[in-house]
Short mmCIF file of C-alpha atoms in Angstrom, two decimals:
data_model
loop_
_atom_site.label_atom_id
_atom_site.label_comp_id
_atom_site.label_asym_id
_atom_site.label_seq_id
_atom_site.Cartn_x
_atom_site.Cartn_y
_atom_site.Cartn_z
CA MET A 1 108.67 39.44 86.85
CA LYS A 2 107.66 38.41 90.35
CA ARG A 3 110.20 40.83 91.81
CA LYS A 4 108.79 43.68 89.69
CA CYS A 5 105.30 42.95 91.00
CA GLN A 6 106.57 43.02 94.57
CA ASP A 7 108.29 46.37 93.98
CA TYR A 8 105.09 47.74 92.46
CA GLU A 9 102.99 46.57 95.41
CA SER A 10 105.46 48.07 97.88
CA ARG A 11 104.90 51.49 96.33
CA LEU A 12 101.11 51.32 96.70
CA PRO A 13 99.58 53.45 99.46
CA ASP A 14 98.47 51.72 102.62
CA ASN A 15 95.02 50.22 102.61
CA THR A 16 93.61 52.67 105.14
CA ALA A 17 90.55 54.89 105.00
CA MET A 18 92.76 57.98 105.08
CA LYS A 19 95.10 57.04 102.23
CA GLN A 20 92.41 55.38 100.13
CA GLN A 21 90.18 58.46 100.44
CA GLN A 22 87.36 56.53 102.06
CA LEU A 23 86.74 58.88 104.97
CA PRO A 24 83.15 60.01 105.52
CA ALA A 25 82.42 63.30 103.71
CA PHE A 26 79.69 65.87 103.77
CA ARG A 27 78.51 67.71 100.69
CA LEU A 28 76.77 70.97 101.46
CA GLN A 29 73.59 71.24 99.41
CA LEU A 30 71.73 74.48 100.02
CA SER A 31 68.26 75.14 98.77
CA ALA A 32 67.35 78.31 96.89
CA ASN A 33 65.60 79.70 99.98
CA GLU A 34 68.70 79.15 102.14
CA ILE A 35 70.96 80.85 99.58
CA LEU A 36 68.62 83.81 99.28
CA SER A 37 68.40 84.10 103.06
CA GLY A 38 72.21 84.15 103.28
CA PHE A 39 72.50 86.85 100.63
CA PHE A 40 69.83 89.00 102.31
CA ALA A 41 71.55 88.57 105.70
CA ILE A 42 74.95 89.59 104.30
CA GLY A 43 73.45 92.58 102.48
CA LEU A 44 71.60 93.82 105.56
CA PHE A 45 74.69 93.32 107.74
CA CYS A 46 76.89 95.32 105.35
CA LEU A 47 74.30 98.08 105.07
CA GLY A 48 73.96 98.24 108.85
CA MET A 49 77.72 98.37 109.37
CA GLY A 50 78.04 101.03 106.67
CA ILE A 51 75.44 103.24 108.34
CA ILE A 52 77.09 102.80 111.76
CA LEU A 53 80.56 103.61 110.37
CA LEU A 54 79.19 106.59 108.44
CA LEU A 55 77.53 108.04 111.55
CA SER A 56 80.71 107.39 113.52
CA ALA A 57 82.85 109.21 110.95
CA LYS A 58 80.39 112.11 110.80
CA SER A 59 80.58 112.54 114.59
CA ILE A 60 84.30 113.35 114.41
CA ARG A 61 85.24 116.99 114.89
CA GLU A 62 88.00 118.06 112.53
CA VAL A 63 89.59 121.39 111.66
CA GLU A 64 92.06 121.69 108.78
CA ILE A 65 94.00 124.88 108.05
CA ASN A 66 96.14 125.13 104.94
CA TYR A 67 99.01 127.50 105.73
CA THR A 68 100.91 127.37 102.42
CA ALA A 69 99.62 130.74 101.20
CA LYS A 70 99.22 132.25 104.68
CA CYS A 71 102.93 131.78 105.31
CA ALA A 72 103.95 132.96 101.84
CA THR A 73 106.73 135.22 103.15
CA CYS A 74 108.38 132.34 105.00
CA ALA A 75 107.81 130.03 102.03
CA LYS A 76 109.67 132.44 99.75
CA LEU A 77 112.53 132.67 102.26
CA ARG A 78 112.85 128.88 102.47
CA GLU A 79 113.04 128.42 98.70
CA ASP A 80 116.47 130.05 98.81
CA ALA A 81 118.89 127.50 100.27
CA THR A 82 121.27 130.24 101.45
CA ASN A 83 118.68 131.24 104.08
CA PHE A 84 118.84 127.89 105.85
CA ASP A 85 120.08 129.48 109.10
CA LYS A 86 117.40 132.20 109.22
CA GLU A 87 114.29 131.54 111.31
CA CYS A 88 110.85 132.48 110.06
CA ASN A 89 107.63 132.27 112.06
CA CYS A 90 104.07 132.90 110.99
CA SER A 91 100.88 133.11 113.04
CA ILE A 92 97.52 131.76 111.89
CA SER A 93 94.40 132.63 113.89
CA PHE A 94 91.17 130.67 113.71
CA TYR A 95 87.95 130.27 115.66
CA LEU A 96 86.68 126.97 117.03
CA PRO A 97 82.86 127.26 117.06
CA GLN A 98 82.23 124.06 119.02
CA LYS A 99 84.10 122.28 121.77
CA MET A 100 86.28 119.33 120.75
CA GLU A 101 85.62 116.82 123.52
CA GLY A 102 87.87 113.98 124.57
CA ASN A 103 91.26 113.20 123.09
CA VAL A 104 92.38 115.66 120.42
CA TYR A 105 95.17 114.90 117.95
CA LEU A 106 97.33 117.33 116.00
CA TYR A 107 98.50 116.28 112.52
CA TYR A 108 100.55 117.87 109.79
CA LYS A 109 99.31 117.25 106.26
CA LEU A 110 101.20 117.37 102.96
CA TYR A 111 99.76 117.62 99.46
CA GLY A 112 101.71 116.45 96.42
CA PHE A 113 104.59 114.80 98.27
CA TYR A 114 105.27 111.36 96.76
CA GLN A 115 106.70 109.17 99.50
CA ASN A 116 105.74 106.07 97.49
CA LEU A 117 108.48 106.37 94.85
CA TYR A 118 110.41 103.09 94.67
CA ARG A 119 113.93 104.55 94.88
CA TYR A 120 112.84 106.87 97.69
CA ILE A 121 111.44 103.97 99.76
CA LEU A 122 114.64 101.93 99.32
CA SER A 123 116.92 104.82 100.31
CA ARG A 124 117.43 103.85 103.96
CA SER A 125 119.56 101.51 106.09
CA ASN A 126 117.61 99.24 108.40
CA ILE A 127 120.89 97.94 109.87
CA GLN A 128 121.71 101.49 110.86
CA LEU A 129 118.24 102.26 112.21
CA VAL A 130 118.23 99.29 114.62
CA GLY A 131 121.52 100.52 116.08
CA THR A 132 123.64 97.62 114.88
CA ASP A 133 126.04 99.71 112.78
CA VAL A 134 125.53 103.48 112.53
CA LYS A 135 128.05 103.65 109.69
CA ASP A 136 126.20 101.21 107.41
CA VAL A 137 125.08 103.33 104.44
CA ARG A 138 125.11 100.77 101.62
CA ASN A 139 121.50 101.29 100.50
CA CYS A 140 121.25 105.02 101.16
CA ALA A 141 122.10 106.57 97.79
CA PRO A 142 122.19 109.47 97.09
CA PHE A 143 122.59 110.49 100.75
CA LYS A 144 125.29 108.05 101.88
CA THR A 145 128.19 110.27 102.86
CA SER A 146 128.80 113.95 103.52
CA ASP A 147 131.13 116.23 101.54
CA ASN A 148 133.86 115.27 104.00
CA GLY A 149 133.36 111.57 103.30
CA LEU A 150 131.72 110.81 106.66
CA PRO A 151 128.78 108.37 106.70
CA ILE A 152 125.46 110.13 107.22
CA ALA A 153 123.31 109.07 110.18
CA PRO A 154 120.46 108.63 109.58
CA CYS A 155 121.23 108.13 105.91
CA GLY A 156 118.95 108.02 102.88
CA ALA A 157 116.41 110.18 101.08
CA ILE A 158 113.56 109.50 103.53
CA ALA A 159 115.49 110.73 106.56
CA ASN A 160 116.97 113.69 104.70
CA SER A 161 113.49 114.96 103.70
CA MET A 162 112.04 114.74 107.22
CA PHE A 163 109.26 117.22 107.97
CA ASN A 164 110.72 119.82 110.36
CA ASP A 165 108.16 122.59 110.81
CA THR A 166 107.51 123.36 114.48
CA ILE A 167 103.83 123.85 115.33
CA VAL A 168 102.59 125.45 118.57
CA LEU A 169 98.90 125.91 119.43
CA LEU A 170 97.79 128.89 121.53
CA TYR A 171 94.41 129.37 123.20
CA ASN A 172 93.45 133.05 123.12
CA PHE A 173 91.56 133.27 126.40
CA ASN A 174 91.09 137.01 125.86
CA SER A 175 92.82 139.81 123.95
CA SER A 176 95.71 139.91 126.43
CA THR A 177 95.93 136.30 127.67
CA HIS A 178 97.30 133.60 125.38
CA ILE A 179 97.63 130.12 126.85
CA ARG A 180 99.91 127.57 125.22
CA VAL A 181 97.90 124.39 124.72
CA PRO A 182 99.79 121.50 126.38
CA MET A 183 100.75 118.81 123.88
CA VAL A 184 102.42 115.41 124.29
CA ARG A 185 105.18 114.70 121.79
CA THR A 186 105.62 111.00 122.57
CA GLU A 187 103.53 107.86 121.89
CA THR A 188 102.72 109.02 118.36
CA ALA A 189 104.58 106.17 116.62
CA TRP A 190 103.56 102.53 116.23
CA TRP A 191 104.71 100.32 119.10
CA THR A 192 106.51 97.89 116.77
CA ASP A 193 108.38 100.78 115.14
CA LYS A 194 109.38 102.36 118.45
CA TYR A 195 110.58 99.21 120.20
CA VAL A 196 111.50 96.82 117.38
CA LYS A 197 112.42 98.54 114.11
CA PHE A 198 114.23 101.57 115.58
CA GLN A 199 116.88 101.37 118.28
CA ASN A 200 119.75 103.56 119.40
CA PRO A 201 123.30 102.18 119.57
CA THR A 202 124.15 100.69 122.96
CA PHE A 203 126.20 103.59 124.30
CA GLN A 204 125.60 105.52 127.49
CA ASN A 205 126.51 108.80 125.76
CA LEU A 206 124.44 109.11 122.60
CA SER A 207 126.70 111.71 121.02
CA SER A 208 129.65 109.32 121.40
CA ALA A 209 127.64 106.58 119.70
CA PHE A 210 127.34 108.75 116.58
CA ALA A 211 130.96 109.91 116.59
CA GLY A 212 132.44 109.76 113.11
CA THR A 213 129.12 110.35 111.36
CA ALA A 214 127.51 113.42 109.80
CA LYS A 215 123.96 114.77 109.96
CA PRO A 216 121.72 114.65 106.86
CA PRO A 217 122.28 117.69 104.58
CA ASN A 218 118.80 119.16 105.17
CA TRP A 219 118.90 118.77 108.96
CA PRO A 220 119.78 121.76 111.18
CA LYS A 221 121.13 119.49 113.96
CA PRO A 222 122.36 115.91 114.38
CA VAL A 223 120.07 113.02 115.28
CA TYR A 224 121.28 112.84 118.89
CA GLU A 225 119.92 116.36 119.51
CA LEU A 226 116.34 115.75 118.37
CA ASP A 227 115.11 115.73 121.99
CA GLU A 228 117.87 116.24 124.53
CA LYS A 229 115.38 116.70 127.39
CA ASP A 230 113.99 113.16 127.00
CA PRO A 231 116.56 110.39 126.39
CA GLY A 232 113.72 107.99 125.56
CA ASN A 233 112.69 110.24 122.67
CA ASN A 234 116.11 111.07 121.27
CA GLY A 235 118.19 109.67 118.44
CA PHE A 236 116.69 106.95 116.25
CA VAL A 237 113.81 106.41 118.72
CA ASN A 238 112.49 109.95 118.36
CA ASP A 239 108.76 109.71 117.66
CA ASP A 240 108.70 112.50 115.05
CA PHE A 241 111.51 110.78 113.14
CA ILE A 242 109.88 107.33 113.35
CA VAL A 243 106.49 108.66 112.18
CA TRP A 244 108.12 110.29 109.15
CA MET A 245 110.10 107.15 108.27
CA ARG A 246 106.85 105.16 107.85
CA THR A 247 106.21 106.19 104.25
CA ALA A 248 102.74 107.06 102.98
CA ALA A 249 101.04 105.25 100.12
CA PHE A 250 99.47 108.33 98.52
CA PRO A 251 100.81 111.80 97.65
CA ASN A 252 98.31 113.54 99.95
CA PHE A 253 98.71 112.32 103.51
CA LYS A 254 98.70 113.41 107.13
CA LYS A 255 100.93 112.21 109.95
CA LEU A 256 100.40 112.40 113.70
CA TYR A 257 102.42 115.23 115.25
CA ARG A 258 101.13 115.75 118.81
CA ARG A 259 98.43 114.66 121.26
CA LEU A 260 96.51 116.95 123.58
CA HIS A 261 97.68 116.73 127.19
CA ARG A 262 94.39 116.90 129.04
CA ILE A 263 95.25 119.04 132.06
CA GLY A 264 94.10 122.40 133.43
CA ASN A 265 91.73 124.22 131.10
CA PHE A 266 91.92 121.33 128.64
CA THR A 267 90.87 118.42 130.87
CA GLU A 268 87.72 117.78 128.82
CA GLY A 269 89.27 118.64 125.44
CA LEU A 270 89.62 121.87 123.50
CA PRO A 271 87.02 124.48 124.53
CA ALA A 272 85.31 126.60 121.90
CA GLY A 273 86.96 129.93 121.28
CA SER A 274 89.79 131.72 119.52
CA TYR A 275 93.07 129.93 118.80
CA SER A 276 96.32 130.59 116.98
CA PHE A 277 98.95 128.39 115.39
CA ILE A 278 102.52 129.63 115.68
CA ILE A 279 104.50 127.88 112.96
CA ASN A 280 108.26 127.88 112.65
CA TYR A 281 108.46 127.44 108.88
CA ASN A 282 111.31 125.16 107.76
CA PHE A 283 109.92 122.61 105.28
CA PRO A 284 109.81 124.02 101.69
CA VAL A 285 107.06 122.80 99.37
CA GLY A 286 107.24 125.25 96.46
CA ARG A 287 109.72 123.26 94.38
CA PHE A 288 107.34 120.33 93.98
CA GLN A 289 104.18 122.51 93.86
CA GLY A 290 103.02 121.04 97.15
CA GLN A 291 100.97 122.40 100.01
CA LYS A 292 101.02 122.11 103.79
CA ALA A 293 98.22 122.05 106.33
CA VAL A 294 97.71 121.48 110.02
CA VAL A 295 94.80 119.35 111.24
CA LEU A 296 93.09 119.12 114.63
CA SER A 297 90.89 116.07 114.98
CA THR A 298 89.12 113.79 117.41
CA LEU A 299 88.82 110.03 116.94
CA THR A 300 86.13 107.42 117.48
CA TRP A 301 86.19 103.64 118.01
CA SER A 302 86.33 103.21 114.21
CA GLY A 303 89.31 105.52 113.71
CA GLY A 304 89.55 108.82 111.86
CA SER A 305 87.23 110.78 109.60
CA SER A 306 87.80 108.71 106.46
CA LEU A 307 84.56 107.64 104.76
CA PHE A 308 86.19 104.89 102.67
CA LEU A 309 85.32 101.95 104.95
CA ALA A 310 81.74 103.17 105.48
CA LEU A 311 81.19 103.64 101.75
CA ALA A 312 82.75 100.24 101.01
CA TYR A 313 80.28 98.55 103.37
CA LEU A 314 77.34 100.54 101.97
CA VAL A 315 78.21 99.73 98.35
CA THR A 316 78.79 96.05 99.16
CA GLY A 317 75.50 95.85 101.04
CA ALA A 318 73.57 97.59 98.27
CA VAL A 319 75.05 95.37 95.54
CA THR A 320 74.40 92.24 97.60
CA LEU A 321 70.77 93.20 98.23
CA LEU A 322 70.29 94.05 94.55
CA ALA A 323 71.69 90.64 93.61
CA SER A 324 69.43 89.02 96.20
CA PHE A 325 66.29 90.61 94.79
CA SER A 326 67.36 89.69 91.25
CA MET A 327 67.93 86.04 92.21
CA MET A 328 64.64 85.96 94.10
CA ALA A 329 62.77 87.29 91.04
CA VAL A 330 64.39 84.64 88.80
CA HIS A 331 63.64 81.93 91.36
CA LEU A 332 59.98 82.89 91.67
CA LYS A 333 59.59 83.10 87.89
CA LEU A 334 61.10 79.63 87.40
CA LYS A 335 58.96 78.28 90.22
CA GLU A 336 55.77 79.61 88.58
CA ARG A 337 56.77 78.12 85.22
CA LYS A 338 57.43 74.72 86.86
CA THR A 339 54.05 74.83 88.60
CA PHE A 340 52.34 75.73 85.31
CA PHE A 341 53.87 72.77 83.46
CA LEU A 342 52.97 70.36 86.29
CA GLN A 343 49.35 71.40 86.00
#
C-alpha cells in the first residue's frame, strides 16, 4: 500500500507555479463604450481602405479586345487538325484615346477554359520539370508517350494545351509608318517558379539533354527551341511555358504575356493614337465554345483592375458600422431603462 502511494505521488506534477497553473493572469474586461469604439474604428478603417482601393482600381487604364470573331477565318482553319502546319495571321486595329503612362502589361485572356479540373491539374511531372529526370512521365496520362513510344517532354495535359498564339503590337504613327512596340518577354513568371520549381537538365547542350524524348502532340517544336536566342529563357525555364503551367482557379482568366520595354517613343508609356495587333492564330477555342482576348493594362500599388478586394472592404466596413449602430441603440435603450428603474 505504501509503495502504491509512493508511485502515485511520483506521477504528480511538480509543485511549481507553472505546472500548478498558479501563474498571474489577466482577464480582459471591456466596457460597452470600449467595444462600440472598437467596432466603429474597424468599420471606418474598412470603409476607408475600400474607398482607397476602389479609387486605385478605377485609375487603372485597361483595353481589352476580343479577337475570337475578328479572326474567324483563322479560327475555322485551326479547327481542322490537318491544317496544323499552315500559318494564319489576322490584324486587329484599335484606337487608344488616352495615353497609358508608366509600365504597361500585355495579357492574353481565355473564356471558358477550365484549368481547374482535377485530372488536368495532376497531369504533369514535377520530377521532370525540375530537370531531375526528363523521362519521368508517371503522372502524365494521357500524354505520357508519343506514338513511337518515346517519353514526352514536357509531358501531361497542361503542357500539351499551352497557349501558343503569337501577339505583336504595332503603333501606327501615320498611314505609312508602323512602329513595332518593343516588348520584354522575360520576367513574367513568379520568381519561385522560375528559379525553384522549373529547371533545365544540367547539360551544356540543351538539345542533347532532351535526346530520346518527344515534343507534346500539340506543339509545333520541341521544348528546347522555345527561345533559342536566349538560353536563360529556353527549355523548362521559358517564361511563357512557366506562366501557362501555373493553372488558373476560374474558367475565365488572363495571363501575363509581355511587358512594355520603355525605350524610344515609349519611354513614358503608350502614347495615344492608332494601334494594331498582329496575331499569329494557333490556339483553337471553338471546340469548347471558348473565346480569346488580348488585354493592355497598367498597374497600381494595389495590383490590377479587380474590384473584389475594394468591394470586400466596403461591404465589411458597412456591415461593421451597421452592427455598431445597432449595438449602440440597444445599449442606450438598456441604459435608459436601468436609469428609469433606479429612479
